[in-house]
mmCIF file of C-alpha atoms and ligand atoms in Angstrom:
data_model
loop_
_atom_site.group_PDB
_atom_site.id
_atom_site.type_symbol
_atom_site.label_atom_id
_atom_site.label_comp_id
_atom_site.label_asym_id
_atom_site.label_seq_id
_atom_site.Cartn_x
_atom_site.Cartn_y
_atom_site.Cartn_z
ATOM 1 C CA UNK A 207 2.531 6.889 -15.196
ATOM 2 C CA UNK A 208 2.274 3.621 -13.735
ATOM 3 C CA UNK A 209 -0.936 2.155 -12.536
ATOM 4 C CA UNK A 210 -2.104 4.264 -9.799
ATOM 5 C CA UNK A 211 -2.046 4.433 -5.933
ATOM 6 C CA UNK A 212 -2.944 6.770 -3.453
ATOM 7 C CA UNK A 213 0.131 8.992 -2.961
ATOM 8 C CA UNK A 214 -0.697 10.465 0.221
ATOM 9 C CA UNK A 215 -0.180 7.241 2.935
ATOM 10 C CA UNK A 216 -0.018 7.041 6.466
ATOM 11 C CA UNK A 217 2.792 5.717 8.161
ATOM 12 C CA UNK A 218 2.799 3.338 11.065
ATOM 13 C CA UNK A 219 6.181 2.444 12.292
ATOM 14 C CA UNK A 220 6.804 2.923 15.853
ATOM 15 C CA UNK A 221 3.056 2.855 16.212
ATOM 16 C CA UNK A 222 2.365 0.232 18.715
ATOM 17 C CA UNK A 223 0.040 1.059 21.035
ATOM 18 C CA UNK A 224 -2.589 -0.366 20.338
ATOM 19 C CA UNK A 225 -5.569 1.999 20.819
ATOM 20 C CA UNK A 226 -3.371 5.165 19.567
ATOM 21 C CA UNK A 227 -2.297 2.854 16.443
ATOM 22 C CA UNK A 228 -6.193 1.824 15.575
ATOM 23 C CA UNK A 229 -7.064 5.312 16.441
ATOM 24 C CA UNK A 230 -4.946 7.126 14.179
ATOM 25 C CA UNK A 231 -5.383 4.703 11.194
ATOM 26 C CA UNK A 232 -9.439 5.103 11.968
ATOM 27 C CA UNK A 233 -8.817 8.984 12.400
ATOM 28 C CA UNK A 234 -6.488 9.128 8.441
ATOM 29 C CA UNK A 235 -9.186 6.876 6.937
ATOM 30 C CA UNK A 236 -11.937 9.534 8.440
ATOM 31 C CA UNK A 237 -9.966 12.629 7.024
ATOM 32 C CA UNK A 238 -9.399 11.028 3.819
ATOM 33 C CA UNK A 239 -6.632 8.999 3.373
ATOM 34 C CA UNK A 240 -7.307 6.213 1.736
ATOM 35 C CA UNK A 241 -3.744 4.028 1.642
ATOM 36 C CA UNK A 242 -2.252 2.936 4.738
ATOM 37 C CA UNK A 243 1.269 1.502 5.508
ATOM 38 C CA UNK A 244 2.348 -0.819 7.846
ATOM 39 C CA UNK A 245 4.898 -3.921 7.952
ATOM 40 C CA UNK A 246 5.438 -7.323 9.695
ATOM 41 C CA UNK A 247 8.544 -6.255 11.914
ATOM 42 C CA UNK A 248 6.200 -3.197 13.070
ATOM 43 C CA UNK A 249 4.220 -5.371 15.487
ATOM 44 C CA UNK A 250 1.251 -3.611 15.038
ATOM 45 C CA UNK A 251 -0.957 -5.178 11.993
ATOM 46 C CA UNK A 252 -3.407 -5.997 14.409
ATOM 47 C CA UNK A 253 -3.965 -2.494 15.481
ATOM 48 C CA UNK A 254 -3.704 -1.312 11.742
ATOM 49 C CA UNK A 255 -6.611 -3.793 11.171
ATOM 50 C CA UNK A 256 -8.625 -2.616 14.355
ATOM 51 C CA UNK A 257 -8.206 0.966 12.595
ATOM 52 C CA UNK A 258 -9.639 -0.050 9.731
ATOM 53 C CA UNK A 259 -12.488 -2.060 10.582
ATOM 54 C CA UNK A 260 -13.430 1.143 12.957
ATOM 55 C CA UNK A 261 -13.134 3.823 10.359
ATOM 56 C CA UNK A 262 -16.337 4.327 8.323
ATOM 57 C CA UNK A 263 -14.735 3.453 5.409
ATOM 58 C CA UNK A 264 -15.117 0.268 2.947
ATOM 59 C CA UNK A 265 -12.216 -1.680 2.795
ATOM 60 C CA UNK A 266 -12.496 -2.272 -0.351
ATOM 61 C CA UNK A 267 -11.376 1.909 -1.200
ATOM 62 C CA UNK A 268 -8.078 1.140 1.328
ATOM 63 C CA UNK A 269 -5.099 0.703 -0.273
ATOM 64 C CA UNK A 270 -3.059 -1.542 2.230
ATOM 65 C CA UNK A 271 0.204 -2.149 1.960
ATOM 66 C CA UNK A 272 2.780 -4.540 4.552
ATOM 67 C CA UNK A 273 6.100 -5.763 4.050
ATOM 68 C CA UNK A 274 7.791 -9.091 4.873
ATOM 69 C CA UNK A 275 11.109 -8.983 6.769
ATOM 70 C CA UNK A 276 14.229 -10.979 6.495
ATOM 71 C CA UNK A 277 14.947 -11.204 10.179
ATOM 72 C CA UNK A 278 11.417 -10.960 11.595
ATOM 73 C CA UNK A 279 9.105 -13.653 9.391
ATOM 74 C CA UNK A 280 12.154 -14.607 6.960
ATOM 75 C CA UNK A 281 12.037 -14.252 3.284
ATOM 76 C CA UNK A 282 12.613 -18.079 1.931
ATOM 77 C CA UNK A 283 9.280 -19.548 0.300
ATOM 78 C CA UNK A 284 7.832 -20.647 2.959
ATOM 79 C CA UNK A 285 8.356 -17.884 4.715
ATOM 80 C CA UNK A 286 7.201 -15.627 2.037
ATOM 81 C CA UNK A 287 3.764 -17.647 1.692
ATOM 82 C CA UNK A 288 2.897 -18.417 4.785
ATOM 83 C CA UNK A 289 3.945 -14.398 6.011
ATOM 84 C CA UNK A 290 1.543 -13.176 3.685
ATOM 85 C CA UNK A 291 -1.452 -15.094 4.788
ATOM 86 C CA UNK A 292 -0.789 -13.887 8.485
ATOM 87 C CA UNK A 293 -0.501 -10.554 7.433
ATOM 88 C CA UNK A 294 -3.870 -10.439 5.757
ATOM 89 C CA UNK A 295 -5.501 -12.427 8.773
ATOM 90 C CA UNK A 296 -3.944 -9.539 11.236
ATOM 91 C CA UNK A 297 -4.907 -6.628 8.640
ATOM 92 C CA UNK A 298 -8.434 -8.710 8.398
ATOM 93 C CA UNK A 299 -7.989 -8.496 4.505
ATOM 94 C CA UNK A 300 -8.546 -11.092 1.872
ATOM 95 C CA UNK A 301 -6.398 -9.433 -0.144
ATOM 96 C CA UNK A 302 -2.896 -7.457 0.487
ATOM 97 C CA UNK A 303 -2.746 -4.946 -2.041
ATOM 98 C CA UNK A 304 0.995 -4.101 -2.299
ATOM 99 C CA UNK A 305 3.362 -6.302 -0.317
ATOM 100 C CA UNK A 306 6.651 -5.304 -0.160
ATOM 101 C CA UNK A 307 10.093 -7.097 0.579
ATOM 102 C CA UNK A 308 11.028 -4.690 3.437
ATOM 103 C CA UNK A 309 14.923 -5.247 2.884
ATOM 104 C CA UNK A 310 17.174 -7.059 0.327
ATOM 105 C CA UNK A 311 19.276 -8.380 3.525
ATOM 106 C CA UNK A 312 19.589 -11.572 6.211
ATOM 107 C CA UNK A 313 18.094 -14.841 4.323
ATOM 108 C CA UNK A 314 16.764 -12.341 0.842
ATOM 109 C CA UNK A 315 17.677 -14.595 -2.214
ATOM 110 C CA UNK A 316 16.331 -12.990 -5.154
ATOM 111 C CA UNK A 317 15.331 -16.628 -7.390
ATOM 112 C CA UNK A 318 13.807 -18.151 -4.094
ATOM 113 C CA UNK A 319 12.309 -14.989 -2.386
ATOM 114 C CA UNK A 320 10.555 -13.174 -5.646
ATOM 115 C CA UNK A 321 8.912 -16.310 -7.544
ATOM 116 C CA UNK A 322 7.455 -16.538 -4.093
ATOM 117 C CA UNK A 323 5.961 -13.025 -4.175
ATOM 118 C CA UNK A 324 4.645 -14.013 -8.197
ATOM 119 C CA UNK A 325 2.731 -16.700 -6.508
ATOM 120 C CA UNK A 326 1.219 -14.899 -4.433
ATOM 121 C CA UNK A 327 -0.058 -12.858 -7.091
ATOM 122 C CA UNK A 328 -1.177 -15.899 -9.200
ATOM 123 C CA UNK A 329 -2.453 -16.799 -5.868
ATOM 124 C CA UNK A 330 -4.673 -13.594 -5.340
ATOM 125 C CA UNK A 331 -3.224 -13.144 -1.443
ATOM 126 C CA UNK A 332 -1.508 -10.247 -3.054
ATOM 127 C CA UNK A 333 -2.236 -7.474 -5.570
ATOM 128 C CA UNK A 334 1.378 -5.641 -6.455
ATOM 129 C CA UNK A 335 4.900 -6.463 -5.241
ATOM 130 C CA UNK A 336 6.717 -3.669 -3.774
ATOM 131 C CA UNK A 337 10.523 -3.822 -2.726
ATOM 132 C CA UNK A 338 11.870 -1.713 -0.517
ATOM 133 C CA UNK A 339 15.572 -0.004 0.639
ATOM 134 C CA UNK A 340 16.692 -1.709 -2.558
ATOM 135 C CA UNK A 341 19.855 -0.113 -4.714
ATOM 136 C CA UNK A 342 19.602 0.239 -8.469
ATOM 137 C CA UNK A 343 21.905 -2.612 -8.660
ATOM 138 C CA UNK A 344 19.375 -4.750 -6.736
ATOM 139 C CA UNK A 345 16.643 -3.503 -8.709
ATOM 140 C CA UNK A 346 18.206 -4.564 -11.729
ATOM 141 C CA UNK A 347 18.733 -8.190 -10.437
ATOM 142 C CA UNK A 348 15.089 -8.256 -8.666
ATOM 143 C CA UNK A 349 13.226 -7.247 -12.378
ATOM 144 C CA UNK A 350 15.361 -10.723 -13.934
ATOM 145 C CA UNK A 351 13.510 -12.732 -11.302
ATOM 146 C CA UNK A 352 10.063 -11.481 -11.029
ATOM 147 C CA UNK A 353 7.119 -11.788 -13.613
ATOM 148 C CA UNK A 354 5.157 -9.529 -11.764
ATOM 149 C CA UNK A 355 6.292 -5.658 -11.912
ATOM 150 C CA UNK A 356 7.413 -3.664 -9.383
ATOM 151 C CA UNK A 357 4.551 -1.638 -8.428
ATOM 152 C CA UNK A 358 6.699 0.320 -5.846
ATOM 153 C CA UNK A 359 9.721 1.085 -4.460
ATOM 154 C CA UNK A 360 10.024 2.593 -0.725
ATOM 155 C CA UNK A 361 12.922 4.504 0.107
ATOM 156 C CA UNK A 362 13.802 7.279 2.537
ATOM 157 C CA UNK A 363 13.179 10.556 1.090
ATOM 158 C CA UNK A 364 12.785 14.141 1.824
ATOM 159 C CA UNK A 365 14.274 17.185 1.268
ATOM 160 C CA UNK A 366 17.569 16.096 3.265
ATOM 161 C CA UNK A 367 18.430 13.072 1.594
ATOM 162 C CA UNK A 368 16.660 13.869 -2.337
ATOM 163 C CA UNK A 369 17.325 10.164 -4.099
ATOM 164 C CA UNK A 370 17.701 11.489 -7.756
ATOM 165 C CA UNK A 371 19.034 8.252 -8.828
ATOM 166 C CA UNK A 372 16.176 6.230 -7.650
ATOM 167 C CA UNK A 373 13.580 8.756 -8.580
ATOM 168 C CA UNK A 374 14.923 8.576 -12.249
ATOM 169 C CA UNK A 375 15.327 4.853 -12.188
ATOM 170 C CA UNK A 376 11.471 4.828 -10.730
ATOM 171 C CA UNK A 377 10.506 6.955 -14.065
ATOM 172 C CA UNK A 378 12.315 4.725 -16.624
ATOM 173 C CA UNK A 379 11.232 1.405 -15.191
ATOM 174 C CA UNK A 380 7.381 3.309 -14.513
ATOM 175 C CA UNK A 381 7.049 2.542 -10.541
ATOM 176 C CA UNK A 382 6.107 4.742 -7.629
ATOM 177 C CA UNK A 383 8.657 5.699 -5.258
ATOM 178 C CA UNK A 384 7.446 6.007 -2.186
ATOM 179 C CA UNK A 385 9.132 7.983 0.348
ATOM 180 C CA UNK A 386 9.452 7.116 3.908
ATOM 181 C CA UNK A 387 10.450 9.107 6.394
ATOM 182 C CA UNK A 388 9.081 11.954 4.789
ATOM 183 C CA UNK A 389 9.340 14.273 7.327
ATOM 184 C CA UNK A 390 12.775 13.393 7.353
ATOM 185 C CA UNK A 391 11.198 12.115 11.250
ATOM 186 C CA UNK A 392 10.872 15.628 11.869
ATOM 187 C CA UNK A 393 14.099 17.167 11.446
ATOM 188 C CA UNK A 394 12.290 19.158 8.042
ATOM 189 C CA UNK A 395 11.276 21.454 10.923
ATOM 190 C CA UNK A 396 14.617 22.803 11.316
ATOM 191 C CA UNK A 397 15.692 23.391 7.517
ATOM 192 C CA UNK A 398 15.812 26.553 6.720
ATOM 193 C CA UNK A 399 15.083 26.158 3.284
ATOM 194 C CA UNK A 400 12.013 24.857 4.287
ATOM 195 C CA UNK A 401 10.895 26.997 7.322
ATOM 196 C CA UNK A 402 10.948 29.861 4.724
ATOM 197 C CA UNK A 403 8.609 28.538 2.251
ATOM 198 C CA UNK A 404 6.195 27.650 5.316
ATOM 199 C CA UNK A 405 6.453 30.884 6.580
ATOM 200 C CA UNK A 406 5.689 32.694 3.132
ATOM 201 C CA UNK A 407 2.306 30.053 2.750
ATOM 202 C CA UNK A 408 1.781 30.102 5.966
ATOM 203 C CA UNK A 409 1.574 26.794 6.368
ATOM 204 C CA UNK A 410 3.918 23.559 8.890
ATOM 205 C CA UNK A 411 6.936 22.657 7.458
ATOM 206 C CA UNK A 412 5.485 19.249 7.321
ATOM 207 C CA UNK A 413 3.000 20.380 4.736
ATOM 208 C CA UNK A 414 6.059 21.879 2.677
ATOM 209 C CA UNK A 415 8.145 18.746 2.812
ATOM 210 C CA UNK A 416 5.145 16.607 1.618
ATOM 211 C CA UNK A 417 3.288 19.141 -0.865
ATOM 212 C CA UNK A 418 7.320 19.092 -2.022
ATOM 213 C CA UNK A 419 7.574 15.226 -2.793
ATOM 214 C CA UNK A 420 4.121 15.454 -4.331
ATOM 215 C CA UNK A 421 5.325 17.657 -7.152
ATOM 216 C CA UNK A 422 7.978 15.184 -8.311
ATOM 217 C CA UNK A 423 6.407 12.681 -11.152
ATOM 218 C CA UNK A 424 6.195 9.004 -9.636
ATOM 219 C CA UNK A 425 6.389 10.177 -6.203
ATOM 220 C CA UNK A 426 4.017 9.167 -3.183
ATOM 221 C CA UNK A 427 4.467 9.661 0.242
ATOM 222 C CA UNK A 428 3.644 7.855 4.152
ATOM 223 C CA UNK A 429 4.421 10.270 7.075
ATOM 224 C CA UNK A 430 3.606 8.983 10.294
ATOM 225 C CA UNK A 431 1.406 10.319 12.499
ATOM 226 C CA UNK A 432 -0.079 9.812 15.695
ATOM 227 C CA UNK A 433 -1.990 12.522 16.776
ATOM 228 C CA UNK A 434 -5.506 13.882 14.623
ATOM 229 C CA UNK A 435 -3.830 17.257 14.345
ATOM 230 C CA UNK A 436 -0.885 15.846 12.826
ATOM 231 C CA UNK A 437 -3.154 13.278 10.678
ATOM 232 C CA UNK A 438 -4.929 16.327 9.413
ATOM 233 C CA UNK A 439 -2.252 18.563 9.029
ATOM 234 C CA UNK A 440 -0.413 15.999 6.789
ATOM 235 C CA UNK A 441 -3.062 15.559 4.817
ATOM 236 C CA UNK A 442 -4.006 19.016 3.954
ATOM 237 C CA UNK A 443 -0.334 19.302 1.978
ATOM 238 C CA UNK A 444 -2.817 17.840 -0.607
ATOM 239 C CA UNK A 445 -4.029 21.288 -1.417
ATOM 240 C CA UNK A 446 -0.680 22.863 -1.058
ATOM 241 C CA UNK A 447 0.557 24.940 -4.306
ATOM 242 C CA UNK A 448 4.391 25.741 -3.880
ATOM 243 C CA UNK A 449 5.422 27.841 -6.254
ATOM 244 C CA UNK A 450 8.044 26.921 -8.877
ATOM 245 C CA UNK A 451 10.945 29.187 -7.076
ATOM 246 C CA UNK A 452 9.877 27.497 -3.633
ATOM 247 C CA UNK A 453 10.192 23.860 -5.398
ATOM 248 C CA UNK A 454 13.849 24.646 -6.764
ATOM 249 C CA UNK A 455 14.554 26.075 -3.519
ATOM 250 C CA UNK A 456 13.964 22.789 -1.817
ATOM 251 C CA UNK A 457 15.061 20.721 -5.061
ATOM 252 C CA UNK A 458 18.821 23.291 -4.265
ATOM 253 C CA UNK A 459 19.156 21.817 -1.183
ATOM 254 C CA UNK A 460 22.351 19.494 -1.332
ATOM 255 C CA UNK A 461 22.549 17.424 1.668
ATOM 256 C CA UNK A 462 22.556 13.746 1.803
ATOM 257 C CA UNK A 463 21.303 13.175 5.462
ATOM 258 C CA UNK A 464 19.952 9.382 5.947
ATOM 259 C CA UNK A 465 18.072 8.907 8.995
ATOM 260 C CA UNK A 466 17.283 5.367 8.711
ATOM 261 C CA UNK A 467 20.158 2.318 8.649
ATOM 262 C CA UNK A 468 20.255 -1.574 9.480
ATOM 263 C CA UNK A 469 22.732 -3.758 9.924
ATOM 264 C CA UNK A 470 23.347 -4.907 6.219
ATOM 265 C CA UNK A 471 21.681 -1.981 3.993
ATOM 266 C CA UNK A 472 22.857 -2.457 1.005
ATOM 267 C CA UNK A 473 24.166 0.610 0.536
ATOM 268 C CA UNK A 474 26.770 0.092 3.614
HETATM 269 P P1 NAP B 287 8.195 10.686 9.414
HETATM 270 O O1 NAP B 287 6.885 10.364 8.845
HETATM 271 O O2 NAP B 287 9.176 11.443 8.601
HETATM 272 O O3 NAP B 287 8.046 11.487 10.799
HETATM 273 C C1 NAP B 287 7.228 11.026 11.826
HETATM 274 C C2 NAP B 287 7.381 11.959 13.011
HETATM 275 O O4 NAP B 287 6.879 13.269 12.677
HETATM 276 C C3 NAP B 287 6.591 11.505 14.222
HETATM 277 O O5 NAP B 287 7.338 11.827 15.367
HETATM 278 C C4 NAP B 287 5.309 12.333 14.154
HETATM 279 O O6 NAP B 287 4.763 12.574 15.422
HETATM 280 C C5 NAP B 287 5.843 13.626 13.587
HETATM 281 N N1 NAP B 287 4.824 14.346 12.816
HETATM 282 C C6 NAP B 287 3.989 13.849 11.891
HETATM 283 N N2 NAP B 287 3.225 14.805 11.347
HETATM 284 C C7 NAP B 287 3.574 15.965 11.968
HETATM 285 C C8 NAP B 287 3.125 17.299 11.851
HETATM 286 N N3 NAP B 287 2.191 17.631 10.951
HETATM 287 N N4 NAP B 287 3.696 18.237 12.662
HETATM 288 C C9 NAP B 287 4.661 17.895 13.545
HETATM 289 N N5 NAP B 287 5.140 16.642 13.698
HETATM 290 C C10 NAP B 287 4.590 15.680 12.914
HETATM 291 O O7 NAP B 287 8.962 9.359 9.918
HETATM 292 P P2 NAP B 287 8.809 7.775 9.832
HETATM 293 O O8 NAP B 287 7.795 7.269 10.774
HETATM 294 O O9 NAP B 287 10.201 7.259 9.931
HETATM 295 O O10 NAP B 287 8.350 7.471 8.327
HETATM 296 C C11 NAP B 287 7.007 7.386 7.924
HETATM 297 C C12 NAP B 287 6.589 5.969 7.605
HETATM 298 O O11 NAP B 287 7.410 5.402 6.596
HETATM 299 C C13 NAP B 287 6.770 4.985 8.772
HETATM 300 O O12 NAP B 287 5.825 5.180 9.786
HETATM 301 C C14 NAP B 287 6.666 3.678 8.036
HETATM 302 O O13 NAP B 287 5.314 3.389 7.727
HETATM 303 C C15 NAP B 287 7.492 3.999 6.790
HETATM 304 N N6 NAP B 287 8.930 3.608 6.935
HETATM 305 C C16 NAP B 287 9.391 2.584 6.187
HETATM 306 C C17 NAP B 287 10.702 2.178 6.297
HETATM 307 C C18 NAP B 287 11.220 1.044 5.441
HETATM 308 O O14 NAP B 287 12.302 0.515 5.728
HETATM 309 N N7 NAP B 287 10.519 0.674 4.401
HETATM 310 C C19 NAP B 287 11.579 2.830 7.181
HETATM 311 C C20 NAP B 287 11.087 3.906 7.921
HETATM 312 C C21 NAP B 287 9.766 4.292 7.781
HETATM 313 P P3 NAP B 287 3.428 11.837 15.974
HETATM 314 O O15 NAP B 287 3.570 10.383 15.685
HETATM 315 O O16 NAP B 287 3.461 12.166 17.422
HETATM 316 O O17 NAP B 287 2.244 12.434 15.284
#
């Protein structure tokens, strides 16, 4: 397994109001999450940072992770160094501990944009690189231009849109996927496959999609939520035992349903 991280996250995108954002991020650190993710093209580090400096939590046992963006900051090295150093004074953090290149797209140029990231690290602004909506292709090239190793890889995932590929190039090259969207931005509440093994637990079909991703090896997980019952909710998929013949049923499902797309995705 690769070094660890906290594989239940909360998510933040779309989250920009800036008492609800601060709230919920105070309200997840207060239940028990203890990794939080957030990104530059969000708009909302500020309120992320608010959240944690109100939850009574050290920030030290946060696991914060942000991601630089090729349209919003730019990814060339200057861009890359001086992004980083804004994000931390928005997150008020002396230390970013997984920074992630959001997307391989716009001005990304792998042997300008990652030595950036390594210096970073040599630096000490950042713990772990992460990359993020990145093909196994891209991965490939990234790993011949970075000394530092890819800590994490963020993807969509859930049980619409399963990324075997990834999830097998994640356990070969020993990184975390993490899956965004995990909720599949709450269209797991309408798969049946899934609304049957929350009705047998008794449980939300959230909990089912996450306690789902949690089973595979090298898999973490940041659903976004707003509201405490949500936040809670979420976070109780932690104690969640599916069953093997409720995992396969979700692992059976064969649909390839992506909910998220730029301009550019690699994939395209
Ligand atoms: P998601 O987590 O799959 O779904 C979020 C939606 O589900 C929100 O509308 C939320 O409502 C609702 N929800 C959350 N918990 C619920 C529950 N227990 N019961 C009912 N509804 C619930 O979607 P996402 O925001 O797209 O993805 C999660 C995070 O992944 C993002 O916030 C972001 O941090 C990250 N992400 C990264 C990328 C990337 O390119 N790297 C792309 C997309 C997302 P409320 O907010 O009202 O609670």
């Amino acid at each position: 397994m690769p070094d660890s991280i906290p594989r239940l996250g909360i998510g933040t995108w779309q989250n920009t109001d800036p008492e609800a954002c601060a709230n919920a991020v105070a309200t997840a650190l207060d239940a028990g999450y203890r990794h939080v993710d957030t990104a530059q093209a969000y708009h909302n580090e500020e309120h992320v940072g608010e959240g944690l400096a109100r939850a009574d939590v050290d920030i030290e046992d946060v696991f914060v992770a942000t991601k630089l963006h090729p349209r919003t900051t730019g990814l060339s090295h200057d861009d890359v160094i001086e992004g980083a150093q804004e994000s931390c004074d928005r997150l008020g953090v002396d230390q970013i501990d997984l920074l992630y290149v959001h997307w391989p797209t716009g001005d990304y140029e792998p042997a300008e944009t990652l030595p950036a990231y390594d210096e970073l690290v040599e630096r000490g602004l950042v713990d772990r690189v992460g990359l993020s909506n990145f093909t196994p292709e891209l991965l490939d090239e990234a790993k011949s231009h970075l000394d530092a190793p890819i800590t994490a890889h963020q993807v969509e995932m859930h049980p619409l849109l399963q990324q075997r590929e990834l999830r097998e190039y994640a356990r070969e090259d020993d990184h975390w996927l993490v899956a965004y969207s995990p909720l599949a931005r709450g269209e797991v509440f309408d798969v049946p496959e899934v609304e049957a093994v929350a009705e047998k637990h008794g449980v939300s079909e959230a909990q089912v999609s996450l306690a789902w991703l949690l089973t595979k090896e090298n898999v973490a997980a940041i659903p976004k939520a707003t509201s405490e019952a949500h936040v809670r909710d979420n976070y109780a998929a932690l104690n969640l035992d599916l069953d093997p013949e409720d995992v396969e049923r979700i692992d059976a499902i064969d649909r390839e349903e992506r909910l998220v797309e730029i301009d550019g995705a690699p994939w395209l």
